[in-house]
């Protein structure tokens, strides 16, 4: 099978496994994520608990309304519509739970057990209780209400049992969801491991069947690029794309080797002829014969070499003639340079003595200026520290002002709290007064409550008095805080003026210090320049001596060069 087909097959398998893992994981997660079947069932269980707790499925509110009607028959007309609305809500939720997909035992508990006792309650209410109230028969109302209470108690027991079943069902759903999530995670991990193993196998296959042979062929091609002989015969036996490449490479190697052999034989013959002619011309040049030229024709690729040699020989012949003339001028110039450098050496020594005296004077001046600059820098540092301390004091004043403002704001908040306490005391007093009135209406039974109401009213009056005292104190505190804040603000303005003056003085001292530093730097530069001039003068003196010696050496070399040029002239004359 070819590498292309194997690669496509392996890639298709990996893609299929990946898609399968995604599809399976999505299908499993769909059952446990928000909105999935388990979550919906759990939500329905929560809805059931919410429904069977009062109201609408739990008939505690209709029972309370019936109790109110029994004690106050005059409220029948006002509560009839309310009872009708509660009955409609009860019937609607019972219809909802009869059609829901909740567990069957829980569904029967709410639609059979709870509903049977509730229906008995509603039947007694509609058939006996309400007609007795409308007829104004207290005995019949009390008897019917006793039956209503018994039906309500049975209904309440059924509701309690249904709540326990719903809570147990909800716990079961939660445990089932956790189990499915854990199972899904392990299954996805298994699929991921399978995909990882398949990927590793595919990578190993590519490394062994593609990368390793390609490296072998690459190494063979690198050997060929360096001029060696490549050997990739083991790959030519393969029947895939690598084998095709290896066989094509073997054909290229054979063709290139044969062509290189033929070209090298022809090139060797041409090179031997060129080297022979060039060797003869160089031999004549070594003997000092400058007028010899290569007359034989060279191949096209070596024609430039023949022309370059002949041109070089012409240039050398002209240069030797020019050198001969130049050596005569060089002898004369060397003598003049020797005399001039001797005079320069004497004058340079005199100049060096004067520069040394100037350098000593500049050094003394530099030391005095440096001391003055140091004093200015110290004064600038003192002014900077003073400026920093003044700024720190200004920040402290700003913090004090902010603290005074916070105290003033806190006093305002205390005023609000005191006002709230005063209002609360007023309302408590009113409630105590109303309680006293009700206790008076109650007669002998309300005397104890009247004593408590009087004590509460006295406590409310003392709270109001305390609130008024606190408000007066906070008002005086606010006035004192405002006066203190005004004084702190005045201190802050004065401190800002001081900071401005200190900053101006610091700037001036800094400018003085900077000017002194600039003068010091300038004098140091002058001293360095004088030192450099002194050094250069000493070097010039030494250079004069060197130039004098070089002029003598130059004259000797000019004589030797003239002797060599005369040898070439002798060869030309011969």
Coordinates of C-alpha atoms in Angstrom, one line a residue:
X1 CA 0.0 0.0 0.0
X2 CA 1.3 3.5 -0.8
X3 CA 2.1 6.1 1.8
X4 CA -0.6 8.4 0.6
X5 CA -3.3 5.7 1.0
X6 CA -1.9 4.6 4.4
X7 CA -1.9 8.3 5.6
X8 CA -5.4 8.9 4.3
X9 CA -6.7 5.7 6.0
X10 CA -5.0 6.5 9.4
X11 CA -6.2 10.1 9.3
X12 CA -9.8 8.9 8.6
X13 CA -9.6 6.5 11.5
X14 CA -8.3 9.2 13.9
X15 CA -11.0 11.6 12.7
X16 CA -13.7 9.0 13.1
X17 CA -12.5 8.2 16.7
X18 CA -12.4 11.9 17.6
X19 CA -15.9 12.5 16.2
X20 CA -17.2 9.4 18.0
X21 CA -15.8 10.6 21.3
X22 CA -17.3 14.1 20.8
X23 CA -20.7 12.6 19.9
X24 CA -20.7 10.1 22.8
X25 CA -19.5 12.7 25.3
X26 CA -22.2 15.2 24.1
X27 CA -24.9 12.6 24.3
X28 CA -23.9 11.6 27.8
X29 CA -23.5 15.2 29.0
X30 CA -26.9 16.1 27.5
X31 CA -28.4 13.8 30.2
X32 CA -26.8 15.6 33.1
X33 CA -26.3 19.2 32.0
X34 CA -28.8 22.0 32.8
X35 CA -31.9 21.4 30.7
X36 CA -31.2 17.7 30.3
X37 CA -33.6 14.8 31.4
X38 CA -32.1 14.4 34.8
X39 CA -32.1 18.1 35.5
X40 CA -35.7 18.4 34.3
X41 CA -36.8 15.6 36.5
X42 CA -35.0 17.1 39.5
X43 CA -36.6 20.5 38.7
X44 CA -40.0 18.8 38.6
X45 CA -39.3 17.3 42.0
X46 CA -38.4 20.7 43.3
X47 CA -41.6 22.1 41.8
X48 CA -43.6 19.4 43.4
X49 CA -42.1 20.3 46.8
X50 CA -42.9 24.0 46.2
X51 CA -46.5 23.1 45.2
X52 CA -47.3 20.8 48.0
X53 CA -46.0 23.3 50.5
X54 CA -48.7 26.0 50.9
X55 CA -50.3 26.8 48.4
X56 CA -51.8 25.7 45.9
X57 CA -51.8 21.8 46.4
X58 CA -51.6 22.2 50.2
X59 CA -55.0 23.4 51.3
X60 CA -53.8 25.2 54.4
X61 CA -54.8 28.6 53.0
X62 CA -58.4 27.6 52.3
X63 CA -58.5 26.1 55.8
X64 CA -57.3 29.4 57.3
X65 CA -59.9 31.3 55.2
X66 CA -62.7 28.9 56.4
X67 CA -61.5 29.4 60.0
X68 CA -61.7 33.2 59.5
X69 CA -65.2 32.9 58.1
X70 CA -66.3 30.7 61.0
X71 CA -65.2 33.3 63.5
X72 CA -66.4 36.3 61.5
X73 CA -69.3 35.2 59.3
X74 CA -69.6 38.8 58.0
X75 CA -66.5 38.2 55.9
X76 CA -68.1 35.5 53.8
X77 CA -68.8 37.7 50.8
X78 CA -65.3 39.1 50.8
X79 CA -63.6 35.6 51.0
X80 CA -65.9 33.6 48.6
X81 CA -64.0 34.8 45.6
X82 CA -60.7 34.0 47.3
X83 CA -61.8 30.4 48.0
X84 CA -62.9 30.0 44.4
X85 CA -59.5 31.2 43.1
X86 CA -57.7 28.8 45.5
X87 CA -59.9 25.9 44.3
X88 CA -59.0 26.8 40.7
X89 CA -55.3 26.9 41.4
X90 CA -55.5 23.5 43.3
X91 CA -57.4 21.8 40.4
X92 CA -54.9 23.3 37.8
X93 CA -51.8 22.0 39.7
X94 CA -53.4 18.5 40.2
X95 CA -54.1 18.4 36.4
X96 CA -50.4 19.3 35.8
X97 CA -49.1 16.5 38.1
X98 CA -51.5 13.9 36.6
X99 CA -49.9 14.6 33.1
X100 CA -46.3 14.9 34.3
X101 CA -43.5 12.3 33.7
X102 CA -42.5 12.1 37.4
X103 CA -42.0 8.8 39.1
X104 CA -45.3 6.8 39.4
X105 CA -45.3 6.3 43.1
X106 CA -44.7 10.0 43.8
X107 CA -47.3 10.9 41.2
X108 CA -49.9 8.6 42.9
X109 CA -49.0 10.1 46.3
X110 CA -49.8 13.6 45.1
X111 CA -52.7 12.8 42.7
X112 CA -54.4 10.1 44.8
X113 CA -53.5 10.3 48.5
X114 CA -53.2 14.0 48.8
X115 CA -56.1 14.7 46.4
X116 CA -58.5 12.3 48.1
X117 CA -58.2 14.1 51.5
X118 CA -58.3 17.5 49.7
X119 CA -61.5 16.5 47.8
X120 CA -63.1 15.6 51.1
X121 CA -62.1 19.0 52.4
X122 CA -63.5 20.8 49.4
X123 CA -66.7 18.7 49.5
X124 CA -67.4 19.5 53.1
X125 CA -66.6 23.2 52.5
X126 CA -68.9 23.5 49.5
X127 CA -71.7 21.2 50.7
X128 CA -72.1 22.0 54.4
X129 CA -69.8 24.7 55.7
X130 CA -70.6 27.6 53.3
X131 CA -74.4 26.9 53.2
X132 CA -74.4 26.9 57.1
X133 CA -72.6 30.2 57.2
X134 CA -75.0 31.7 54.6
X135 CA -77.9 30.4 56.7
X136 CA -76.6 31.9 59.9
X137 CA -76.7 28.6 61.9
X138 CA -73.7 28.7 64.4
X139 CA -74.2 25.1 65.5
X140 CA -74.1 23.8 62.0
X141 CA -71.1 26.0 61.2
X142 CA -69.2 24.7 64.2
X143 CA -70.0 21.0 63.4
X144 CA -69.1 21.5 59.8
X145 CA -65.8 23.2 60.7
X146 CA -65.0 20.3 63.0
X147 CA -65.3 18.0 60.0
X148 CA -63.3 20.4 57.9
X149 CA -60.5 20.3 60.5
X150 CA -60.5 16.5 60.5
X151 CA -60.3 16.4 56.7
X152 CA -57.5 19.0 56.8
X153 CA -55.5 16.9 59.3
X154 CA -55.8 13.9 57.0
X155 CA -54.8 16.0 54.1
X156 CA -51.8 17.4 56.1
X157 CA -50.6 13.9 56.9
X158 CA -50.8 12.9 53.2
X159 CA -48.9 16.1 52.3
X160 CA -46.1 15.3 54.8
X161 CA -45.7 11.8 53.4
X162 CA -45.6 13.2 49.8
X163 CA -42.9 15.7 50.8
X164 CA -40.8 12.9 52.3
X165 CA -41.2 10.9 49.1
X166 CA -40.3 13.9 46.9
X167 CA -37.1 14.6 49.0
X168 CA -36.1 11.0 48.7
X169 CA -36.8 11.0 44.9
X170 CA -34.7 14.2 44.5
X171 CA -31.8 12.7 46.4
X172 CA -32.1 9.6 44.1
X173 CA -32.0 11.8 41.0
X174 CA -28.9 13.6 42.3
X175 CA -27.1 10.4 43.1
X176 CA -28.0 9.0 39.6
X177 CA -26.7 12.2 38.0
X178 CA -23.4 12.0 39.9
X179 CA -23.0 8.3 38.9
X180 CA -23.7 9.0 35.2
X181 CA -21.2 12.0 35.3
X182 CA -18.5 9.7 36.8
X183 CA -19.2 7.0 34.3
X184 CA -19.2 9.5 31.4
X185 CA -15.8 10.9 32.5
X186 CA -14.2 7.4 32.7
X187 CA -15.7 6.5 29.3
X188 CA -14.4 9.7 27.8
X189 CA -11.0 9.1 29.3
X190 CA -11.0 5.6 27.7
X191 CA -11.8 7.1 24.3
X192 CA -9.1 9.7 24.8
X193 CA -6.6 7.0 25.7
X194 CA -7.7 5.0 22.6
X195 CA -7.2 8.1 20.4
X196 CA -3.8 8.9 22.0
X197 CA -2.7 5.3 21.4
X198 CA -3.9 5.5 17.8
X199 CA -2.1 8.8 17.3
X200 CA 1.2 7.5 18.8
X201 CA 0.9 4.4 16.5
X202 CA 0.4 6.7 13.5
X203 CA 3.4 8.9 14.5
X204 CA 5.6 5.8 15.0
X205 CA 4.5 4.5 11.6
X206 CA 5.3 7.8 9.9
X207 CA 8.7 8.0 11.7
X208 CA 9.7 4.4 10.6
X209 CA 8.1 4.2 7.2
X210 CA 8.5 7.9 6.0
X211 CA 10.9 10.0 8.1
X212 CA 13.7 7.4 8.5
X213 CA 13.8 6.6 4.8
X214 CA 13.7 10.3 3.9
X215 CA 16.6 10.9 6.2
X216 CA 18.6 8.1 4.5
X217 CA 17.9 9.6 1.1
X218 CA 18.7 13.1 2.4
X219 CA 22.0 11.9 3.8
X220 CA 22.8 10.3 0.4
X221 CA 22.0 13.6 -1.4
X222 CA 24.2 15.5 1.1
X223 CA 27.1 13.1 0.3
X224 CA 26.5 13.8 -3.4
X225 CA 26.5 17.5 -2.8
X226 CA 29.9 17.2 -1.2
X227 CA 31.3 15.3 -4.1
X228 CA 31.1 11.8 -2.6
X229 CA 29.4 8.6 -3.7
X230 CA 25.8 8.1 -2.3
X231 CA 24.3 4.7 -1.6
X232 CA 20.6 4.3 -1.0
X233 CA 20.1 0.9 -2.6
X234 CA 18.1 -0.5 0.4
X235 CA 15.3 2.0 -0.3
X236 CA 15.1 1.2 -4.1
X237 CA 13.4 -2.1 -3.2
X238 CA 10.4 -0.4 -1.7
X239 CA 7.2 -0.3 -3.8
X240 CA 5.9 3.1 -2.5
X241 CA 6.7 6.7 -3.0
X242 CA 10.0 6.4 -1.1
X243 CA 11.1 3.6 -3.4
X244 CA 10.2 5.8 -6.4
X245 CA 12.3 8.6 -5.0
X246 CA 15.2 6.3 -4.2
X247 CA 15.2 4.8 -7.7
X248 CA 15.1 8.2 -9.3
X249 CA 18.0 9.3 -7.2
X250 CA 20.0 6.3 -8.2
X251 CA 19.4 7.2 -11.9
X252 CA 20.5 10.7 -11.2
X253 CA 23.7 9.5 -9.5
X254 CA 24.6 7.3 -12.5
X255 CA 24.0 10.1 -15.0
X256 CA 25.9 12.7 -13.0
X257 CA 28.9 10.4 -12.4
X258 CA 29.2 9.5 -16.2
X259 CA 28.9 13.2 -17.2
X260 CA 31.4 14.3 -14.6
X261 CA 33.9 11.7 -15.8
X262 CA 33.7 12.9 -19.5
X263 CA 33.9 16.6 -18.6
X264 CA 36.8 16.1 -16.3
X265 CA 38.9 14.3 -18.9
X266 CA 38.3 17.1 -21.5
X267 CA 38.9 19.8 -18.9
X268 CA 42.2 18.1 -17.8
X269 CA 43.6 18.3 -21.3
X270 CA 42.8 22.0 -21.7
X271 CA 44.3 22.8 -18.2
X272 CA 47.5 21.0 -19.1
X273 CA 48.0 23.2 -22.2
X274 CA 47.2 26.4 -20.3
X275 CA 49.4 25.6 -17.4
X276 CA 52.4 24.8 -19.7
X277 CA 52.1 28.2 -21.5
X278 CA 51.6 30.1 -18.3
X279 CA 54.5 28.3 -16.6
X280 CA 56.9 29.2 -19.4
X281 CA 55.9 32.9 -19.2
X282 CA 56.3 33.0 -15.4
X283 CA 59.7 31.4 -15.7
X284 CA 60.9 34.2 -18.0
X285 CA 59.5 36.8 -15.6
X286 CA 61.4 35.1 -12.7
X287 CA 64.6 35.6 -14.7
X288 CA 63.9 39.4 -15.0
X289 CA 62.7 39.4 -18.6
X290 CA 59.9 41.9 -18.7
X291 CA 59.2 42.1 -22.5
X292 CA 58.1 38.4 -22.8
X293 CA 54.4 37.9 -23.7
X294 CA 52.1 34.8 -24.1
X295 CA 51.5 34.5 -27.9
X296 CA 49.7 31.1 -28.1
X297 CA 45.8 31.1 -28.1
X298 CA 44.0 29.9 -25.0
X299 CA 40.5 28.3 -24.9
X300 CA 37.6 30.7 -24.4
X301 CA 37.2 30.1 -20.7
X302 CA 41.0 30.7 -20.2
X303 CA 41.4 33.6 -22.7
X304 CA 40.9 36.1 -19.9
X305 CA 43.8 34.6 -18.0
X306 CA 46.2 35.1 -21.0
X307 CA 45.0 38.7 -21.4
X308 CA 45.4 39.4 -17.7
X309 CA 49.0 38.0 -17.6
X310 CA 50.0 40.1 -20.7
X311 CA 48.4 43.2 -19.2
X312 CA 50.2 42.5 -15.8
X313 CA 53.5 42.2 -17.6
X314 CA 53.0 45.5 -19.5
X315 CA 52.1 47.2 -16.2
X316 CA 55.1 45.7 -14.4
X317 CA 57.4 46.9 -17.2
X318 CA 56.0 50.5 -16.9
X319 CA 56.1 50.3 -13.0
X320 CA 59.7 49.2 -12.9
X321 CA 60.7 52.2 -15.1
X322 CA 58.7 54.5 -12.8
X323 CA 60.3 53.0 -9.7
X324 CA 63.7 53.7 -11.1
X325 CA 62.9 57.3 -11.5
X326 CA 61.2 57.5 -8.1
X327 CA 64.2 56.1 -6.2
X328 CA 66.4 58.9 -7.3
X329 CA 63.8 61.5 -6.1
X330 CA 63.4 59.4 -2.9
X331 CA 67.1 59.6 -2.0
X332 CA 67.0 63.4 -2.3
X333 CA 63.8 63.7 -0.2
X334 CA 65.2 61.4 2.5
X335 CA 68.1 63.7 3.0
X336 CA 65.8 66.8 3.4
X337 CA 63.5 65.0 5.8
X338 CA 66.4 64.0 8.1
X339 CA 67.5 67.7 8.4
X340 CA 63.9 68.9 9.0
X341 CA 63.1 66.3 11.7
X342 CA 66.3 67.2 13.6
X343 CA 65.2 70.9 13.8
X344 CA 61.6 69.8 14.8
X345 CA 62.9 67.7 17.7
X346 CA 64.7 70.7 19.2
X347 CA 61.7 73.0 19.0
X348 CA 59.3 70.3 20.4
X349 CA 61.5 69.9 23.5
X350 CA 61.3 73.6 24.2
X351 CA 57.5 73.6 23.8
X352 CA 57.1 70.6 26.1
X353 CA 58.8 72.5 29.0
X354 CA 56.3 75.5 28.6
X355 CA 53.3 73.2 28.5
X356 CA 54.3 71.5 31.7
X357 CA 54.4 74.8 33.6
X358 CA 50.9 75.7 32.3
X359 CA 49.5 72.3 33.3
X360 CA 50.7 72.9 36.9
X361 CA 49.0 76.2 37.2
X362 CA 45.7 74.8 35.8
X363 CA 45.8 72.0 38.3
X364 CA 45.9 74.4 41.3
X365 CA 43.0 76.4 39.8
X366 CA 41.0 73.2 39.4
X367 CA 41.4 72.2 43.0
X368 CA 40.0 75.6 44.2
X369 CA 37.0 75.5 41.9
X370 CA 36.3 71.9 42.9
X371 CA 36.1 72.9 46.6
X372 CA 33.7 75.7 45.8
X373 CA 31.5 73.4 43.8
X374 CA 31.4 70.9 46.7
X375 CA 30.2 73.6 49.1
X376 CA 27.5 74.6 46.6
X377 CA 26.3 71.0 46.2
X378 CA 26.1 70.6 50.0
X379 CA 24.0 73.8 50.2
X380 CA 21.7 72.5 47.4
X381 CA 21.3 69.2 49.3
X382 CA 20.3 71.1 52.5
X383 CA 17.7 73.1 50.5
X384 CA 16.4 70.0 48.9
X385 CA 15.9 68.3 52.3
X386 CA 14.2 71.4 53.6
X387 CA 11.9 71.4 50.6
X388 CA 11.1 67.7 51.2
X389 CA 10.3 68.3 54.9
X390 CA 8.0 71.2 54.0
X391 CA 6.2 69.1 51.4
X392 CA 5.8 66.3 54.0
X393 CA 4.3 68.9 56.5
X394 CA 1.9 70.0 53.8
X395 CA 0.8 66.4 53.2
X396 CA 0.3 66.0 57.0
X397 CA -1.9 69.1 56.9
X398 CA -3.9 67.7 54.0
X399 CA -4.4 64.5 55.9
X400 CA -5.6 66.5 58.9
X401 CA -8.0 68.5 56.8
X402 CA -9.3 65.3 55.3
X403 CA -9.7 63.8 58.8
X404 CA -11.6 66.9 60.0
X405 CA -13.9 66.5 56.9
X406 CA -14.5 62.9 57.8
X407 CA -15.3 63.8 61.4
X408 CA -17.8 66.4 60.1
X409 CA -19.4 63.9 57.8
X410 CA -19.6 61.4 60.7
X411 CA -21.3 64.0 62.8
X412 CA -23.9 64.4 60.0
X413 CA -24.4 60.7 59.9
X414 CA -24.9 60.7 63.7
X415 CA -27.6 63.4 63.3
X416 CA -29.4 61.1 60.8
X417 CA -29.1 58.2 63.3
X418 CA -30.4 60.4 66.2
X419 CA -33.3 61.5 64.0
X420 CA -34.1 57.9 63.2
X421 CA -34.0 57.1 67.0
X422 CA -36.2 60.1 67.7
X423 CA -38.7 58.9 65.1
X424 CA -38.6 55.3 66.4
X425 CA -39.2 56.6 70.0
X426 CA -42.2 58.6 68.7
X427 CA -43.7 55.6 66.9
X428 CA -43.0 53.4 70.0
X429 CA -44.8 56.0 72.2
X430 CA -47.8 56.0 69.8
X431 CA -47.9 52.2 69.8
X432 CA -47.8 52.2 73.6
X433 CA -50.6 54.8 73.7
X434 CA -52.7 52.6 71.4
X435 CA -51.9 49.6 73.5
X436 CA -53.1 51.5 76.6
X437 CA -56.3 52.4 74.8
X438 CA -56.9 48.7 73.8
X439 CA -56.1 47.6 77.3
X440 CA -58.6 50.0 78.7
X441 CA -61.2 48.6 76.3
X442 CA -60.3 45.1 77.5
X443 CA -61.2 46.0 81.0
X444 CA -59.9 43.9 83.9
X445 CA -58.1 41.5 81.6
X446 CA -56.0 44.3 80.0
X447 CA -54.7 45.9 83.2
X448 CA -51.4 44.0 83.1
X449 CA -50.9 44.9 79.5
X450 CA -51.7 48.5 80.3
X451 CA -48.8 48.5 82.9
X452 CA -46.5 47.2 80.2
X453 CA -47.7 49.8 77.7
X454 CA -47.1 52.6 80.2
X455 CA -43.5 51.3 80.9
X456 CA -42.9 51.1 77.1
X457 CA -44.2 54.7 76.7
X458 CA -42.0 56.0 79.5
X459 CA -39.0 54.2 77.9
X460 CA -39.9 55.8 74.5
X461 CA -40.0 59.3 76.1
X462 CA -36.6 58.7 77.8
X463 CA -35.2 57.5 74.4
X464 CA -36.5 60.7 72.7
X465 CA -35.0 62.9 75.4
X466 CA -31.7 61.1 75.1
X467 CA -31.8 61.5 71.3
X468 CA -32.4 65.3 71.7
X469 CA -29.5 65.5 74.1
X470 CA -27.2 63.6 71.6
X471 CA -28.3 65.9 68.8
X472 CA -27.4 69.0 70.8
X473 CA -24.0 67.5 71.6
X474 CA -23.4 66.6 68.0
X475 CA -24.4 70.1 66.8
X476 CA -21.9 71.6 69.2
X477 CA -19.2 69.1 68.0
X478 CA -19.9 70.0 64.4
X479 CA -19.4 73.7 65.2
X480 CA -16.1 72.9 66.9
X481 CA -15.0 70.7 64.0
X482 CA -15.9 73.4 61.4
X483 CA -13.8 75.9 63.4
X484 CA -10.9 73.5 63.7
X485 CA -11.1 72.7 59.9
X486 CA -11.0 76.5 59.1
X487 CA -7.9 76.8 61.3
X488 CA -6.2 73.8 59.6
X489 CA -7.1 75.2 56.2
X490 CA -5.4 78.6 57.2
X491 CA -2.3 76.6 58.3
X492 CA -2.3 74.8 55.0
X493 CA -2.3 78.0 53.0
X494 CA 0.6 79.4 55.1
X495 CA 2.5 76.1 54.7
X496 CA 1.9 76.3 50.9
X497 CA 3.4 79.8 50.8
X498 CA 6.4 78.6 52.8
X499 CA 6.9 75.6 50.4
X500 CA 6.8 78.0 47.5
X501 CA 9.6 80.2 49.0
X502 CA 11.6 77.2 50.0
X503 CA 11.2 75.7 46.4
X504 CA 12.4 79.0 44.9
X505 CA 15.4 79.1 47.2
X506 CA 16.2 75.4 46.4
X507 CA 16.0 76.2 42.6
X508 CA 18.4 79.2 43.0
X509 CA 20.9 77.1 45.1
X510 CA 20.6 74.3 42.6
X511 CA 21.4 76.7 39.8
X512 CA 24.5 78.0 41.7
X513 CA 25.6 74.4 42.3
X514 CA 25.0 73.5 38.7
X515 CA 27.0 76.6 37.6
X516 CA 29.9 75.6 39.9
X517 CA 29.8 72.1 38.5
X518 CA 29.9 73.4 35.0
X519 CA 32.9 75.6 35.9
X520 CA 34.6 72.6 37.5
X521 CA 33.9 70.5 34.4
X522 CA 35.2 73.3 32.1
X523 CA 38.4 73.7 34.1
X524 CA 38.9 69.9 34.2
X525 CA 38.5 69.8 30.4
X526 CA 41.1 72.6 30.1
X527 CA 43.4 70.7 32.4
X528 CA 42.9 67.5 30.4
X529 CA 43.5 69.5 27.2
X530 CA 46.7 70.9 28.6
X531 CA 47.7 67.4 29.7
X532 CA 46.9 66.0 26.3
X533 CA 48.9 68.8 24.6
X534 CA 51.8 68.0 27.0
X535 CA 51.5 64.3 26.1
X536 CA 51.2 65.0 22.4
X537 CA 54.3 67.3 22.7
X538 CA 56.3 64.6 24.3
X539 CA 55.1 62.2 21.6
X540 CA 56.0 64.7 18.9
X541 CA 59.5 64.9 20.3
X542 CA 59.8 61.2 20.3
X543 CA 58.3 61.1 16.9
X544 CA 60.9 63.6 15.6
X545 CA 63.6 61.3 16.7
X546 CA 61.8 58.4 15.1
X547 CA 61.4 60.3 11.9
X548 CA 65.0 61.2 11.9
X549 CA 65.9 57.5 12.2
X550 CA 63.3 56.6 9.6
X551 CA 64.7 59.1 7.1
X552 CA 68.2 57.5 7.5
X553 CA 66.7 54.1 7.1
X554 CA 64.6 55.3 4.1
X555 CA 67.7 56.6 2.3
X556 CA 69.4 53.2 2.8
X557 CA 66.4 51.3 1.5
X558 CA 66.2 53.7 -1.5
X559 CA 69.8 52.8 -2.4
X560 CA 69.0 49.1 -2.2
X561 CA 65.8 49.5 -4.3
X562 CA 67.8 51.3 -7.0
X563 CA 70.2 48.4 -7.1
X564 CA 67.3 46.0 -7.6
X565 CA 65.8 48.1 -10.4
X566 CA 69.1 48.3 -12.1
X567 CA 69.1 44.5 -12.3
X568 CA 65.8 44.6 -14.3
X569 CA 67.2 47.2 -16.6
X570 CA 70.3 45.0 -17.2
X571 CA 68.0 42.1 -18.1
X572 CA 66.0 44.3 -20.6
X573 CA 69.2 45.6 -22.2
X574 CA 70.4 42.0 -22.7

